[in-house]
PDB file of C-alpha atoms in Angstrom:
ATOM      1  CA  MET A   1     115.534 120.920 139.928  1.00  0.00           C
ATOM      2  CA  GLY A   2     113.022 119.072 137.796  1.00  0.00           C
ATOM      3  CA  ARG A   3     111.182 115.828 138.420  1.00  0.00           C
ATOM      4  CA  PHE A   4     114.191 113.731 139.337  1.00  0.00           C
ATOM      5  CA  GLY A   5     116.061 116.191 141.598  1.00  0.00           C
ATOM      6  CA  PRO A   6     117.266 115.619 145.143  1.00  0.00           C
ATOM      7  CA  ARG A   7     113.744 115.768 146.664  1.00  0.00           C
ATOM      8  CA  PHE A   8     112.656 112.935 144.405  1.00  0.00           C
ATOM      9  CA  VAL A   9     115.608 110.739 145.387  1.00  0.00           C
ATOM     10  CA  ILE A  10     115.522 111.492 149.141  1.00  0.00           C
ATOM     11  CA  GLU A  11     111.944 110.195 149.214  1.00  0.00           C
ATOM     12  CA  PHE A  12     113.348 106.792 148.351  1.00  0.00           C
ATOM     13  CA  TYR A  13     115.907 106.790 151.175  1.00  0.00           C
ATOM     14  CA  PRO A  14     114.092 104.103 153.230  1.00  0.00           C
ATOM     15  CA  GLN A  15     113.857 101.800 150.200  1.00  0.00           C
ATOM     16  CA  ILE A  16     117.502 102.330 149.244  1.00  0.00           C
ATOM     17  CA  LYS A  17     118.575 101.654 152.843  1.00  0.00           C
ATOM     18  CA  CYS A  18     116.481  98.448 152.954  1.00  0.00           C
ATOM     19  CA  LEU A  19     117.973  97.389 149.607  1.00  0.00           C
ATOM     20  CA  HIS A  20     121.490  98.021 150.927  1.00  0.00           C
ATOM     21  CA  ILE A  21     120.843  96.065 154.132  1.00  0.00           C
ATOM     22  CA  GLY A  22     119.233  93.236 152.212  1.00  0.00           C
ATOM     23  CA  CYS A  23     122.236  93.033 149.851  1.00  0.00           C
ATOM     24  CA  VAL A  24     124.555  92.987 152.890  1.00  0.00           C
ATOM     25  CA  ILE A  25     122.675  89.980 154.318  1.00  0.00           C
ATOM     26  CA  VAL A  26     122.572  88.189 150.929  1.00  0.00           C
ATOM     27  CA  SER A  27     126.284  88.863 150.424  1.00  0.00           C
ATOM     28  CA  GLY A  28     127.096  87.362 153.769  1.00  0.00           C
ATOM     29  CA  LEU A  29     124.898  84.291 153.115  1.00  0.00           C
ATOM     30  CA  ILE A  30     126.401  83.722 149.652  1.00  0.00           C
ATOM     31  CA  PHE A  31     129.948  84.020 151.021  1.00  0.00           C
ATOM     32  CA  THR A  32     129.115  81.690 153.906  1.00  0.00           C
ATOM     33  CA  ALA A  33     127.594  79.146 151.533  1.00  0.00           C
ATOM     34  CA  ARG A  34     130.548  79.299 149.147  1.00  0.00           C
ATOM     35  CA  GLY A  35     133.001  79.046 152.023  1.00  0.00           C
ATOM     36  CA  GLY A  36     131.121  76.032 153.451  1.00  0.00           C
ATOM     37  CA  ALA A  37     131.196  74.406 150.014  1.00  0.00           C
ATOM     38  CA  MET A  38     134.942  75.077 149.834  1.00  0.00           C
ATOM     39  CA  LEU A  39     135.479  73.444 153.225  1.00  0.00           C
ATOM     40  CA  LEU A  40     133.493  70.431 151.993  1.00  0.00           C
ATOM     41  CA  ASP A  41     135.594  70.295 148.826  1.00  0.00           C
ATOM     42  CA  SER A  42     132.530  70.921 146.697  1.00  0.00           C
ATOM     43  CA  PRO A  43     133.133  72.293 143.187  1.00  0.00           C
ATOM     44  CA  ASN A  44     130.122  74.537 143.730  1.00  0.00           C
ATOM     45  CA  ALA A  45     132.212  76.886 145.840  1.00  0.00           C
ATOM     46  CA  ASN A  46     133.460  78.554 142.692  1.00  0.00           C
ATOM     47  CA  HIS A  47     130.624  77.603 140.341  1.00  0.00           C
ATOM     48  CA  VAL A  48     130.111  80.227 137.646  1.00  0.00           C
ATOM     49  CA  LEU A  49     126.509  80.848 138.754  1.00  0.00           C
ATOM     50  CA  ALA A  50     127.517  81.341 142.407  1.00  0.00           C
ATOM     51  CA  ARG A  51     130.224  83.786 141.353  1.00  0.00           C
ATOM     52  CA  TYR A  52     128.007  85.829 139.066  1.00  0.00           C
ATOM     53  CA  VAL A  53     125.117  86.027 141.540  1.00  0.00           C
ATOM     54  CA  SER A  54     127.619  87.177 144.117  1.00  0.00           C
ATOM     55  CA  TYR A  55     129.068  89.809 141.727  1.00  0.00           C
ATOM     56  CA  ALA A  56     125.622  91.082 140.819  1.00  0.00           C
ATOM     57  CA  ASN A  57     124.509  91.325 144.424  1.00  0.00           C
ATOM     58  CA  ASP A  58     127.763  93.029 145.478  1.00  0.00           C
ATOM     59  CA  THR A  59     127.414  95.536 142.588  1.00  0.00           C
ATOM     60  CA  VAL A  60     123.896  96.497 143.753  1.00  0.00           C
ATOM     61  CA  LEU A  61     125.186  96.653 147.331  1.00  0.00           C
ATOM     62  CA  LEU A  62     127.970  99.007 146.352  1.00  0.00           C
ATOM     63  CA  LEU A  63     125.710 101.222 144.239  1.00  0.00           C
ATOM     64  CA  ALA A  64     123.133 101.487 147.011  1.00  0.00           C
ATOM     65  CA  GLY A  65     125.909 102.358 149.490  1.00  0.00           C
ATOM     66  CA  VAL A  66     127.292 105.118 147.238  1.00  0.00           C
ATOM     67  CA  LEU A  67     123.745 106.469 146.774  1.00  0.00           C
ATOM     68  CA  LEU A  68     123.196 106.451 150.540  1.00  0.00           C
ATOM     69  CA  MET A  69     126.447 108.384 151.018  1.00  0.00           C
ATOM     70  CA  GLN A  70     125.314 110.941 148.528  1.00  0.00           C
ATOM     71  CA  LEU A  71     121.815 111.241 150.063  1.00  0.00           C
ATOM     72  CA  THR A  72     123.111 111.596 153.668  1.00  0.00           C
ATOM     73  CA  GLN A  73     126.232 113.588 152.742  1.00  0.00           C
ATOM     74  CA  GLN A  74     128.305 111.240 154.921  1.00  0.00           C
ATOM     75  CA  TYR A  75     131.635 110.295 153.416  1.00  0.00           C
ATOM     76  CA  PRO A  76     134.496 107.969 154.618  1.00  0.00           C
ATOM     77  CA  VAL A  77     137.019 110.770 155.079  1.00  0.00           C
ATOM     78  CA  ALA A  78     134.645 112.894 157.158  1.00  0.00           C
ATOM     79  CA  GLN A  79     133.015 110.073 159.173  1.00  0.00           C
ATOM     80  CA  ALA A  80     135.283 107.803 161.193  1.00  0.00           C
ATOM     81  CA  TRP A  81     132.823 104.902 161.227  1.00  0.00           C
ATOM     82  CA  LEU A  82     132.539 105.020 157.382  1.00  0.00           C
ATOM     83  CA  SER A  83     136.341 105.089 157.060  1.00  0.00           C
ATOM     84  CA  VAL A  84     136.571 101.950 159.217  1.00  0.00           C
ATOM     85  CA  LYS A  85     133.711 100.330 157.329  1.00  0.00           C
ATOM     86  CA  PHE A  86     135.387 101.028 153.992  1.00  0.00           C
ATOM     87  CA  ALA A  87     138.784  99.698 155.243  1.00  0.00           C
ATOM     88  CA  LEU A  88     137.063  96.562 156.542  1.00  0.00           C
ATOM     89  CA  LEU A  89     135.329  96.144 153.184  1.00  0.00           C
ATOM     90  CA  LEU A  90     138.725  96.062 151.459  1.00  0.00           C
ATOM     91  CA  VAL A  91     140.060  93.579 154.096  1.00  0.00           C
ATOM     92  CA  TYR A  92     136.956  91.411 153.648  1.00  0.00           C
ATOM     93  CA  ILE A  93     137.366  91.354 149.838  1.00  0.00           C
ATOM     94  CA  VAL A  94     141.055  90.408 150.015  1.00  0.00           C
ATOM     95  CA  LEU A  95     140.451  87.733 152.659  1.00  0.00           C
ATOM     96  CA  GLY A  96     137.487  86.394 150.644  1.00  0.00           C
ATOM     97  CA  VAL A  97     139.594  86.046 147.517  1.00  0.00           C
ATOM     98  CA  PHE A  98     142.218  84.091 149.416  1.00  0.00           C
ATOM     99  CA  ALA A  99     139.528  81.955 151.174  1.00  0.00           C
ATOM    100  CA  LEU A 100     137.735  80.979 148.002  1.00  0.00           C
ATOM    101  CA  ARG A 101     140.462  80.899 145.330  1.00  0.00           C
ATOM    102  CA  ARG A 102     143.965  81.929 146.194  1.00  0.00           C
ATOM    103  CA  GLY A 103     144.713  80.055 149.457  1.00  0.00           C
ATOM    104  CA  ARG A 104     147.418  77.502 148.878  1.00  0.00           C
ATOM    105  CA  THR A 105     146.043  74.778 151.148  1.00  0.00           C
ATOM    106  CA  LYS A 106     142.668  73.952 152.515  1.00  0.00           C
ATOM    107  CA  ALA A 107     143.905  74.932 155.994  1.00  0.00           C
ATOM    108  CA  HIS A 108     144.969  78.353 154.661  1.00  0.00           C
ATOM    109  CA  ARG A 109     141.641  78.815 152.863  1.00  0.00           C
ATOM    110  CA  ALA A 110     139.806  77.849 156.068  1.00  0.00           C
ATOM    111  CA  GLY A 111     141.793  80.408 158.074  1.00  0.00           C
ATOM    112  CA  PHE A 112     141.131  83.148 155.487  1.00  0.00           C
ATOM    113  CA  PHE A 113     137.467  82.178 155.457  1.00  0.00           C
ATOM    114  CA  VAL A 114     137.164  82.582 159.252  1.00  0.00           C
ATOM    115  CA  ALA A 115     139.072  85.872 159.129  1.00  0.00           C
ATOM    116  CA  ALA A 116     136.842  87.179 156.332  1.00  0.00           C
ATOM    117  CA  LEU A 117     133.727  86.249 158.364  1.00  0.00           C
ATOM    118  CA  MET A 118     135.156  88.119 161.320  1.00  0.00           C
ATOM    119  CA  ALA A 119     135.821  91.166 159.140  1.00  0.00           C
ATOM    120  CA  TYR A 120     132.264  90.935 157.765  1.00  0.00           C
ATOM    121  CA  LEU A 121     130.784  90.804 161.294  1.00  0.00           C
ATOM    122  CA  PHE A 122     132.916  93.662 162.512  1.00  0.00           C
ATOM    123  CA  MET A 123     131.904  95.699 159.464  1.00  0.00           C
ATOM    124  CA  PHE A 124     128.268  94.906 160.212  1.00  0.00           C
ATOM    125  CA  PHE A 125     128.537  96.149 163.779  1.00  0.00           C
ATOM    126  CA  VAL A 126     130.448  99.300 162.773  1.00  0.00           C
ATOM    127  CA  ALA A 127     127.630 100.122 160.351  1.00  0.00           C
ATOM    128  CA  ARG A 128     124.869  99.128 162.799  1.00  0.00           C
ATOM    129  CA  ASN A 129     126.307 101.292 165.600  1.00  0.00           C
ATOM    130  CA  HIS A 130     127.746 104.064 163.432  1.00  0.00           C
ATOM    131  CA  ASP A 131     130.779 103.689 165.632  1.00  0.00           C
ATOM    132  CA  PRO A 132     134.308 102.776 164.486  1.00  0.00           C
ATOM    133  CA  ALA A 133     134.661 100.505 167.528  1.00  0.00           C
ATOM    134  CA  GLY A 134     131.863  98.250 166.232  1.00  0.00           C
ATOM    135  CA  PHE A 135     130.780  95.753 168.893  1.00  0.00           C
ATOM    136  CA  PHE A 136     133.572  96.980 171.168  1.00  0.00           C
ATOM    137  CA  HIS A 137     131.860 100.364 171.697  1.00  0.00           C
ATOM    138  CA  ALA A 138     130.118  99.008 174.849  1.00  0.00           C
ATOM    139  CA  PHE A 139     133.398  98.260 176.572  1.00  0.00           C
TER     140      PHE A 139
END
């Protein structure tokens, strides 16, 4: 396979996983900061720099996640926990859009913001436990 074959890439699994986890944390922090700014009626909630930093981080997050799926040969259709994580990601994105831009009133945006944070936390626990039940797996 040459210099950059599967053995080369698998050696970087720990670094790719750390990058993915770091981007997850940064994504949550950025979203929380933007949501807090929205609740305080700050124009910085949708500032161009905040949006582009978020987009860049989320792109790296997604690329690292796809690479991890390839390296581990775990895919959403075959792994229940990844299917739930992917579905929650879509829910989180939609709720986030309504929380930061599309919600009609501040109360609606606040509700979407809280729901998006709940989806984010549930997604985190699903990934952490590799269990579709997330934090409910103990019950």
